[in-house]
Amino acid sequence: MASSLPSSSIARGGSGIITTLHPDIIRALILTRLDGPDLASTACVSSYLRSLSTEENLWRDICCSTWPSLDHPRLKQVISTFPSGYRSFFSESFPFPNLQPPKPNVRRSLALATELISAVDIYYNGNPIYSKVVEMETSSSWFLSTPFRLNLLGVDNPAPRSPIKYGSSNDDTWLKHLEENLSLSWIVVDPTREKAVNMSSKRAVSVERHWLTGDVQVRYGRVMEGDEGWGSSRELVACGVVVTCGEKGEGEEMHVREVCMRMEDMDGKGVNGVESLVILERVMGSSRSWKGKGEKEEYEEFMAKKRERKERKTRKDRVLDLICIFSIFAACGAFWWFILPMLPSLLIKFV
């Protein structure tokens, strides 16, 4: 029976074994087989493994295989300006942002981002079926004053290679299958500040058919602290991405038809460009976590609070309507009670 490696040797990075291997063997047979989180963990074992695990080509291959949209000239140039290149980009884009409430004594920077780059990838069964890079100028008055919304596709311009084969004739089973197997990555990059964040949830937070068209709408997103206090409409803000899949031909397969990102508050109103840039700036500056915190549960909680807020508003409007009706009846009653008995004497006086 083979003896186990002593713990002291492991603490030193297996110096008695690892350091005897040629670096090319470690790179070709070990490091190239690791994914991003495992490669990052390997870099923490010893200074020797760190020197090998932080090489740019390893992280470039991991990033480009994880996000095919990064094979774009502009993104390659932007990522090269990050402090540690692709390794920095991965540490910004792969983990979950810890979305904490804004601290009252910390102000945002005076200058907002003048440009954002979106790197979008859609996967089915783990395989990429659609990738796109969109550069967006964010300093125009039109962008700053209108609701934040970005459409990548339209009904007349569907994804060129996105066949999704039907696997079940049962609709509920099929929707559940899409929820588990259709995934999205939407990385927003600020090239000026050399920051990036993935604004999509790892998995869908809801899947449903559109009541009119019958298309399947798969929703991804994150719930974030807004820029206003408790009880306001922007106490929480949801950044949602809806991927619309429609049938093609006789219904044997589906294709991605539309992909749309928007931000909305708890009243369902779109957040304008200025407010969206402030929120994105705060999210990009937040810490990161390798474990998600129940994105679907957070979204369902947001929707529950949204419905509760709508019900409170409806009850408040109903009370105001009753007050108005009561005031009208009170005014009419006062007229009949005080004015009507005086009408005969007034008429005689004027006649």
Coordinates of C-alpha atoms in Angstrom, one line a residue:
M1 CA 0.0 0.0 0.0
A2 CA 1.5 3.4 -1.0
S3 CA 2.3 5.7 1.9
S4 CA 0.6 9.1 2.0
L5 CA 2.4 12.3 1.6
P6 CA 3.5 13.9 4.9
S7 CA 1.5 16.9 5.9
S8 CA 4.7 18.9 6.4
S9 CA 5.6 18.2 2.7
I10 CA 2.1 19.3 1.6
A11 CA 2.5 22.5 3.6
R12 CA 5.7 23.2 1.7
G13 CA 3.9 22.5 -1.6
G14 CA 5.3 19.0 -1.8
S15 CA 8.8 20.5 -2.1
G16 CA 10.3 17.0 -1.9
I17 CA 8.3 15.9 -5.0
I18 CA 6.9 18.8 -6.9
T19 CA 10.2 20.7 -7.2
T20 CA 11.9 17.6 -8.7
L21 CA 9.5 17.7 -11.7
H22 CA 10.4 19.7 -14.7
P23 CA 8.3 22.9 -15.0
D24 CA 7.2 22.0 -18.5
I25 CA 5.8 18.7 -17.1
I26 CA 3.8 20.6 -14.4
R27 CA 2.5 23.1 -17.0
A28 CA 1.6 20.5 -19.7
L29 CA 0.2 17.7 -17.6
I30 CA -1.1 19.4 -14.4
L31 CA -1.8 23.1 -14.7
T32 CA -3.4 23.0 -18.1
R33 CA -6.0 20.5 -16.8
L34 CA -7.2 22.7 -14.0
D35 CA -10.1 25.2 -14.2
G36 CA -9.9 28.7 -12.9
P37 CA -10.8 28.2 -9.2
D38 CA -8.4 25.1 -8.9
L39 CA -5.6 27.0 -10.6
A40 CA -6.1 29.9 -8.2
S41 CA -6.0 27.5 -5.2
T42 CA -2.8 25.9 -6.6
A43 CA -1.1 29.3 -6.7
C44 CA -1.7 29.5 -2.9
V45 CA 0.2 26.3 -2.1
S46 CA 3.8 27.4 -2.5
S47 CA 5.9 30.2 -4.0
Y48 CA 7.2 27.6 -6.6
L49 CA 3.7 26.7 -7.8
R50 CA 2.6 30.3 -7.6
S51 CA 5.3 31.3 -10.1
L52 CA 4.0 28.6 -12.5
S53 CA 0.3 29.1 -11.8
T54 CA 0.3 32.9 -12.5
E55 CA 1.6 32.7 -16.1
E56 CA -0.5 34.8 -18.4
N57 CA -1.0 32.1 -21.1
L58 CA -2.6 29.7 -18.6
W59 CA -5.2 32.3 -17.6
R60 CA -5.7 33.5 -21.1
D61 CA -6.6 29.9 -22.2
I62 CA -9.0 29.5 -19.2
C63 CA -10.7 32.8 -19.8
C64 CA -11.2 32.3 -23.5
S65 CA -12.5 28.7 -23.0
T66 CA -14.9 29.9 -20.3
W67 CA -16.0 33.0 -22.3
P68 CA -15.7 32.6 -26.1
S69 CA -16.7 36.2 -26.5
L70 CA -13.3 37.3 -25.2
D71 CA -11.8 36.4 -28.6
H72 CA -12.4 40.0 -29.7
P73 CA -9.7 42.5 -30.6
R74 CA -11.0 45.3 -28.4
L75 CA -11.4 43.0 -25.3
K76 CA -8.0 41.6 -25.8
Q77 CA -6.6 45.1 -25.7
V78 CA -8.7 46.1 -22.6
I79 CA -7.8 43.0 -20.7
S80 CA -4.1 43.6 -21.3
T81 CA -4.4 46.8 -19.3
F82 CA -5.7 45.0 -16.2
P83 CA -3.1 44.8 -13.4
S84 CA -2.4 41.1 -13.9
G85 CA -4.0 40.7 -17.3
Y86 CA -6.3 37.7 -17.7
R87 CA -5.8 36.6 -14.1
S88 CA -7.2 39.9 -12.8
F89 CA -10.0 39.7 -15.3
F90 CA -11.0 36.2 -14.1
S91 CA -10.9 37.2 -10.5
E92 CA -13.2 40.1 -11.3
S93 CA -15.7 38.2 -13.6
F94 CA -16.0 34.7 -12.3
P95 CA -16.8 34.9 -8.6
F96 CA -20.1 36.3 -7.2
P97 CA -20.0 40.0 -6.2
N98 CA -20.9 40.5 -2.5
L99 CA -23.6 43.1 -3.0
Q100 CA -23.6 45.0 0.3
P101 CA -25.6 48.2 1.1
P102 CA -23.8 51.4 0.3
K103 CA -22.1 53.0 3.2
P104 CA -23.4 56.5 4.0
N105 CA -20.0 58.0 4.5
V106 CA -18.5 56.7 1.2
R107 CA -19.2 58.8 -1.9
R108 CA -19.0 57.6 -5.4
S109 CA -16.4 59.0 -7.7
L110 CA -17.4 62.2 -9.4
A111 CA -16.8 60.9 -12.9
L112 CA -19.0 58.2 -14.2
A113 CA -18.0 55.6 -16.8
T114 CA -18.0 57.0 -20.3
E115 CA -18.0 53.6 -22.0
L116 CA -19.1 50.1 -21.1
I117 CA -18.3 46.9 -22.9
S118 CA -20.6 43.9 -22.7
A119 CA -19.2 40.4 -23.3
V120 CA -22.2 38.0 -23.6
D121 CA -22.1 34.2 -23.9
I122 CA -25.1 31.8 -23.9
Y123 CA -24.5 28.0 -23.2
Y124 CA -26.7 25.0 -23.7
N125 CA -25.6 21.8 -22.0
G126 CA -22.4 23.5 -21.2
N127 CA -21.6 24.3 -24.9
P128 CA -21.6 27.9 -26.2
I129 CA -24.3 28.6 -28.7
Y130 CA -24.1 32.3 -28.9
S131 CA -21.4 35.0 -28.2
K132 CA -21.4 38.7 -28.7
V133 CA -19.5 41.8 -27.7
V134 CA -21.2 45.2 -27.5
E135 CA -19.5 48.5 -27.0
M136 CA -21.7 51.2 -25.5
E137 CA -21.0 54.9 -25.1
T138 CA -22.5 56.1 -21.8
S139 CA -21.8 59.8 -21.7
S140 CA -24.6 61.1 -24.0
S141 CA -27.6 62.9 -22.6
W142 CA -29.9 60.4 -24.2
F143 CA -28.3 57.5 -22.4
L144 CA -28.1 59.3 -19.1
S145 CA -31.7 60.3 -19.0
T146 CA -33.5 57.3 -20.5
P147 CA -34.1 53.9 -18.8
F148 CA -31.2 51.5 -19.0
R149 CA -31.9 48.9 -21.6
L150 CA -29.7 46.9 -24.0
N151 CA -31.0 44.6 -26.7
L152 CA -28.5 42.2 -28.4
L153 CA -30.9 40.5 -30.7
G154 CA -34.3 41.1 -32.2
V155 CA -37.1 38.9 -33.7
D156 CA -35.8 39.7 -37.2
N157 CA -32.2 39.1 -36.2
P158 CA -32.0 35.8 -34.2
A159 CA -28.8 34.1 -33.1
P160 CA -27.2 32.4 -36.1
R161 CA -26.3 29.2 -34.4
S162 CA -28.4 28.4 -31.5
P163 CA -30.4 25.2 -32.1
I164 CA -32.0 23.8 -28.9
K165 CA -33.5 20.4 -29.6
Y166 CA -36.7 19.4 -27.9
G167 CA -36.1 16.6 -25.4
S168 CA -39.6 16.1 -24.1
S169 CA -43.2 16.6 -25.2
N170 CA -44.3 17.6 -21.7
D171 CA -44.1 21.4 -21.4
D172 CA -43.3 21.5 -17.7
T173 CA -40.5 19.0 -18.1
W174 CA -39.1 21.0 -21.1
L175 CA -39.2 24.3 -19.1
K176 CA -37.4 22.6 -16.2
H177 CA -34.8 21.2 -18.6
L178 CA -34.1 24.7 -20.0
E179 CA -33.8 26.1 -16.5
E180 CA -31.2 23.6 -15.6
N181 CA -29.3 23.5 -18.9
L182 CA -29.5 26.9 -20.5
S183 CA -27.0 29.3 -18.8
L184 CA -25.8 32.8 -19.5
S185 CA -22.8 35.0 -18.8
W186 CA -23.0 38.8 -19.2
I187 CA -19.8 40.5 -18.2
V188 CA -19.8 44.3 -18.0
V189 CA -16.4 45.9 -18.4
D190 CA -15.3 49.4 -17.6
P191 CA -12.2 49.9 -19.8
T192 CA -11.3 53.2 -18.1
R193 CA -11.2 51.9 -14.5
E194 CA -10.0 48.4 -15.5
K195 CA -12.9 46.8 -13.7
A196 CA -15.4 44.0 -14.7
V197 CA -18.3 42.2 -13.2
N198 CA -20.6 39.4 -14.3
M199 CA -24.2 40.7 -14.0
S200 CA -25.9 37.4 -14.8
S201 CA -26.9 34.8 -12.3
K202 CA -25.2 31.4 -12.8
R203 CA -28.6 29.7 -13.5
A204 CA -32.0 31.0 -14.5
V205 CA -34.1 32.5 -11.8
S206 CA -37.4 31.9 -13.7
V207 CA -38.6 30.2 -16.9
E208 CA -42.1 30.7 -18.4
R209 CA -43.9 31.0 -21.7
H210 CA -45.1 34.3 -22.9
W211 CA -48.9 34.5 -22.6
L212 CA -49.4 35.8 -26.2
T213 CA -46.6 34.5 -28.4
G214 CA -45.9 31.2 -26.7
D215 CA -42.1 31.9 -26.7
V216 CA -40.1 30.7 -23.8
Q217 CA -38.6 33.5 -21.7
V218 CA -35.6 32.5 -19.5
R219 CA -34.7 35.1 -17.0
Y220 CA -31.4 35.7 -15.3
G221 CA -30.3 38.4 -13.0
R222 CA -29.1 39.9 -9.7
V223 CA -30.8 41.8 -7.0
M224 CA -28.8 44.7 -5.7
E225 CA -29.1 47.4 -3.0
G226 CA -30.4 50.5 -4.6
D227 CA -29.3 54.1 -4.1
E228 CA -32.2 55.1 -1.8
G229 CA -33.2 54.0 1.8
W230 CA -35.7 51.6 3.2
G231 CA -39.2 51.9 2.0
S232 CA -38.4 53.7 -1.2
S233 CA -38.9 52.4 -4.7
R234 CA -35.2 51.9 -5.1
E235 CA -34.5 50.2 -1.9
L236 CA -33.7 47.2 -4.1
V237 CA -32.9 47.1 -7.8
A238 CA -33.0 44.1 -10.1
C239 CA -30.7 43.8 -13.1
G240 CA -32.5 41.3 -15.3
V241 CA -31.6 39.6 -18.5
V242 CA -34.3 37.9 -20.5
V243 CA -33.4 35.3 -23.1
T244 CA -36.3 34.6 -25.4
C245 CA -36.4 31.3 -27.3
G246 CA -38.8 30.7 -30.1
E247 CA -39.8 27.6 -32.1
K248 CA -38.5 27.2 -35.6
G249 CA -40.1 25.1 -38.3
E250 CA -42.5 22.6 -37.1
G251 CA -41.5 22.8 -33.4
E252 CA -38.7 20.3 -33.5
E253 CA -36.1 22.8 -32.2
M254 CA -35.9 26.3 -30.6
H255 CA -33.6 29.2 -31.4
V256 CA -32.5 32.2 -29.3
R257 CA -34.5 35.1 -30.7
E258 CA -33.9 38.0 -28.2
V259 CA -31.6 38.9 -25.4
C260 CA -32.3 42.0 -23.4
M261 CA -30.9 43.5 -20.2
R262 CA -32.6 46.1 -18.1
M263 CA -32.7 47.5 -14.6
E264 CA -35.9 48.1 -12.7
D265 CA -36.8 49.3 -9.2
M266 CA -39.5 47.8 -6.9
D267 CA -42.2 49.7 -8.7
G268 CA -41.2 48.0 -12.0
K269 CA -39.9 51.3 -13.4
G270 CA -36.8 51.3 -15.4
V271 CA -33.7 52.8 -13.8
N272 CA -32.2 55.6 -15.9
G273 CA -28.6 55.7 -17.2
V274 CA -27.1 57.8 -14.5
E275 CA -28.5 55.7 -11.7
S276 CA -27.5 52.5 -13.5
L277 CA -23.9 53.7 -13.8
V278 CA -23.8 54.5 -10.1
I279 CA -25.1 51.1 -9.2
L280 CA -22.7 49.3 -11.6
E281 CA -19.8 51.3 -10.2
R282 CA -20.6 50.2 -6.7
V283 CA -21.0 46.5 -7.8
M284 CA -17.7 46.6 -9.6
G285 CA -16.0 47.9 -6.5
S286 CA -17.5 45.3 -4.2
S287 CA -15.7 42.2 -2.9
R288 CA -16.1 38.8 -4.5
S289 CA -17.2 35.4 -3.2
W290 CA -16.7 31.9 -4.8
K291 CA -20.1 30.8 -3.5
G292 CA -23.4 32.2 -4.6
K293 CA -26.0 33.2 -2.0
G294 CA -29.2 31.8 -3.6
E295 CA -29.8 34.0 -6.5
K296 CA -33.1 32.4 -7.4
E297 CA -34.3 32.8 -3.8
E298 CA -33.1 36.5 -3.8
Y299 CA -35.0 37.1 -7.0
E300 CA -38.2 35.5 -5.7
E301 CA -37.9 37.5 -2.5
F302 CA -37.5 40.7 -4.6
M303 CA -40.6 39.8 -6.6
A304 CA -42.5 39.1 -3.3
K305 CA -41.5 42.5 -2.0
K306 CA -42.5 44.0 -5.3
R307 CA -46.0 42.5 -5.1
E308 CA -46.4 43.5 -1.5
R309 CA -45.4 47.0 -2.4
K310 CA -47.9 47.1 -5.2
E311 CA -50.7 45.7 -2.9
R312 CA -49.9 48.4 -0.3
K313 CA -50.1 51.1 -3.0
T314 CA -53.4 49.7 -4.3
R315 CA -54.8 49.7 -0.7
K316 CA -53.6 53.3 -0.2
D317 CA -55.2 54.4 -3.5
R318 CA -58.4 52.7 -2.5
V319 CA -58.5 54.6 0.8
L320 CA -57.8 57.9 -1.0
D321 CA -60.7 57.1 -3.5
L322 CA -63.0 56.4 -0.5
I323 CA -62.0 59.7 1.1
C324 CA -62.7 61.6 -2.1
I325 CA -66.1 59.9 -2.5
F326 CA -66.9 60.7 1.1
S327 CA -65.9 64.3 0.6
I328 CA -68.1 64.6 -2.4
F329 CA -71.1 63.2 -0.5
A330 CA -70.3 65.4 2.5
A331 CA -70.3 68.5 0.2
C332 CA -73.6 67.5 -1.4
G333 CA -75.1 66.8 2.0
A334 CA -74.0 70.2 3.3
F335 CA -75.5 71.8 0.2
W336 CA -78.9 70.2 0.8
W337 CA -78.8 70.8 4.5
F338 CA -77.8 74.4 4.6
I339 CA -78.4 76.0 1.2
L340 CA -81.6 74.3 0.0
P341 CA -83.8 75.7 2.9
M342 CA -82.6 79.2 2.1
L343 CA -83.4 79.0 -1.6
P344 CA -87.1 80.2 -1.4
S345 CA -86.2 83.3 0.7
L346 CA -83.3 84.1 -1.6
L347 CA -85.5 83.8 -4.7
I348 CA -88.2 86.1 -3.2
K349 CA -85.5 88.7 -2.3
F350 CA -84.1 88.8 -5.8
V351 CA -87.6 88.8 -7.5

